[in-house]
Coordinates of C-alpha atoms in Angstrom, one line a residue:
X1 CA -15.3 -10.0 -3.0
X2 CA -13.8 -7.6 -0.5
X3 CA -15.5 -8.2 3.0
X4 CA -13.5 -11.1 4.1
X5 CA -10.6 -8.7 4.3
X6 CA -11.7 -5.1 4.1
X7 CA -9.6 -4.6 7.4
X8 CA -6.4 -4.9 5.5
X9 CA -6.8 -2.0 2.8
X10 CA -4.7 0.5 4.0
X11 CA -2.6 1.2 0.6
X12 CA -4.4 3.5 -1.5
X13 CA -2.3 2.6 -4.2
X14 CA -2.6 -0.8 -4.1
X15 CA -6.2 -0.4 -3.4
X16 CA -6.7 1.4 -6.5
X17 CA -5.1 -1.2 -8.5
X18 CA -7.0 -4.0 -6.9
X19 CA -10.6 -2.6 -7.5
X20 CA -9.1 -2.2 -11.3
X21 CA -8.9 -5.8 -11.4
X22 CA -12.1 -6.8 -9.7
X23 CA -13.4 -4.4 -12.1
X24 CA -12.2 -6.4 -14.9
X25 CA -13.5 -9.6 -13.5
X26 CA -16.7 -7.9 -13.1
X27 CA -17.0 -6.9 -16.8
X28 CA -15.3 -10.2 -17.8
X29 CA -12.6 -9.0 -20.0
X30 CA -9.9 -10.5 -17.7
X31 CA -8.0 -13.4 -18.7
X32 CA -5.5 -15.5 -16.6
X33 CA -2.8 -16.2 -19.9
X34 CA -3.2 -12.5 -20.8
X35 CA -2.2 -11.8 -17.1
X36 CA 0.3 -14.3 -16.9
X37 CA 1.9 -13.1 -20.3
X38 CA 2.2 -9.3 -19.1
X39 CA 4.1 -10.8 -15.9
X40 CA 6.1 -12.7 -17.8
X41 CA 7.5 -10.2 -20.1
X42 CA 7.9 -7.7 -17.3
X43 CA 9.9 -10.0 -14.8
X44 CA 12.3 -10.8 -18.1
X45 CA 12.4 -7.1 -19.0
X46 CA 13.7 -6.7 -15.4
X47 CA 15.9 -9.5 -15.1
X48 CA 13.3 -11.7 -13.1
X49 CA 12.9 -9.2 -10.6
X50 CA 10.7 -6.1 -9.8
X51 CA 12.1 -2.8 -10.0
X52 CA 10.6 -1.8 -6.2
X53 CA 12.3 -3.7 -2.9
X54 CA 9.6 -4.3 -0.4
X55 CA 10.1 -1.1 1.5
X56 CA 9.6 0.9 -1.5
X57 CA 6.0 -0.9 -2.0
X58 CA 4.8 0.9 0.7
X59 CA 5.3 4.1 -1.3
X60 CA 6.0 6.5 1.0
X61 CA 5.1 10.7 0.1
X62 CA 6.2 13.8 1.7
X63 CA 4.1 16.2 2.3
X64 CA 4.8 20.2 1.9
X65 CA 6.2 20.5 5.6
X66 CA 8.8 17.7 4.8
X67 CA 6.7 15.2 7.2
X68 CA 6.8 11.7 5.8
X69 CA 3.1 10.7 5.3
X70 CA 2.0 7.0 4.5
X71 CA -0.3 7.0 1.3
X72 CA -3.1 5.7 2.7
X73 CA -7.0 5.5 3.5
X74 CA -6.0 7.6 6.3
X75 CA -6.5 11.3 6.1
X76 CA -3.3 13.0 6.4
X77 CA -4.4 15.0 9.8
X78 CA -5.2 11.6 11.1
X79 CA -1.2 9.8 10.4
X80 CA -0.1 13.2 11.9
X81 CA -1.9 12.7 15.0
X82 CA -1.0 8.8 15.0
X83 CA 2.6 9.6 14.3
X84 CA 2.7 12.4 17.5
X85 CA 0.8 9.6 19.4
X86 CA 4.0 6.7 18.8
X87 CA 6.6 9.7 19.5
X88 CA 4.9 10.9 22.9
X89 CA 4.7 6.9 23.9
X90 CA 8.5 6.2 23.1
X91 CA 9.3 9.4 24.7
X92 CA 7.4 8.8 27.5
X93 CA 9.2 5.1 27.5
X94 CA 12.3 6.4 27.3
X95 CA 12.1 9.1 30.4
X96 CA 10.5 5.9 32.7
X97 CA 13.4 3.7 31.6
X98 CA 15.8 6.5 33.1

């Protein structure tokens, strides 16, 4: 069910929430009305529109140092080094432009 786009799972959050529901389908307890009912009453409990913008889906953490640390299947050592890696390249932009 996954492979065709296991390159794209990078939320662990939403990954978690995913492999809930495939393993619903697996067990066969999931039902589309059921589904479509719980949507239903939650979009009219909210006024027909999630609580979360966009930006907030990407629920963002802060860890004890007060970095800002994506939660996902990345270890946290590894978004450290990534982040550093796109500061030294804009800095590195930045002196070249002038």
């Amino acid at each position: 069910m996954l492979r065709p786009r296991a390159f794209v799972f990078r939320n662990r959050a939403r990954l978690n929430q995913l492999l809930a529901l495939i393993r619903q389908a697996y067990l066969r307890v999931d039902n589309v009305a059921d589904y479509a009912t719980d949507i239903r009453a939650y979009l009219d409990l909210h006024h027909g529109h999630p609580v979360r913008t966009y930006r907030q889906a990407y629920d963002a953490r802060t860890n004890e140092a007060g970095n800002t640390l994506l939660a996902s299947l990345w270890s946290a050592e590894a978004q450290i080094s990534m982040r550093d890696a796109r500061q030294r390249r804009q800095l590195a932009k930045s002196i070249q432009q002038g």
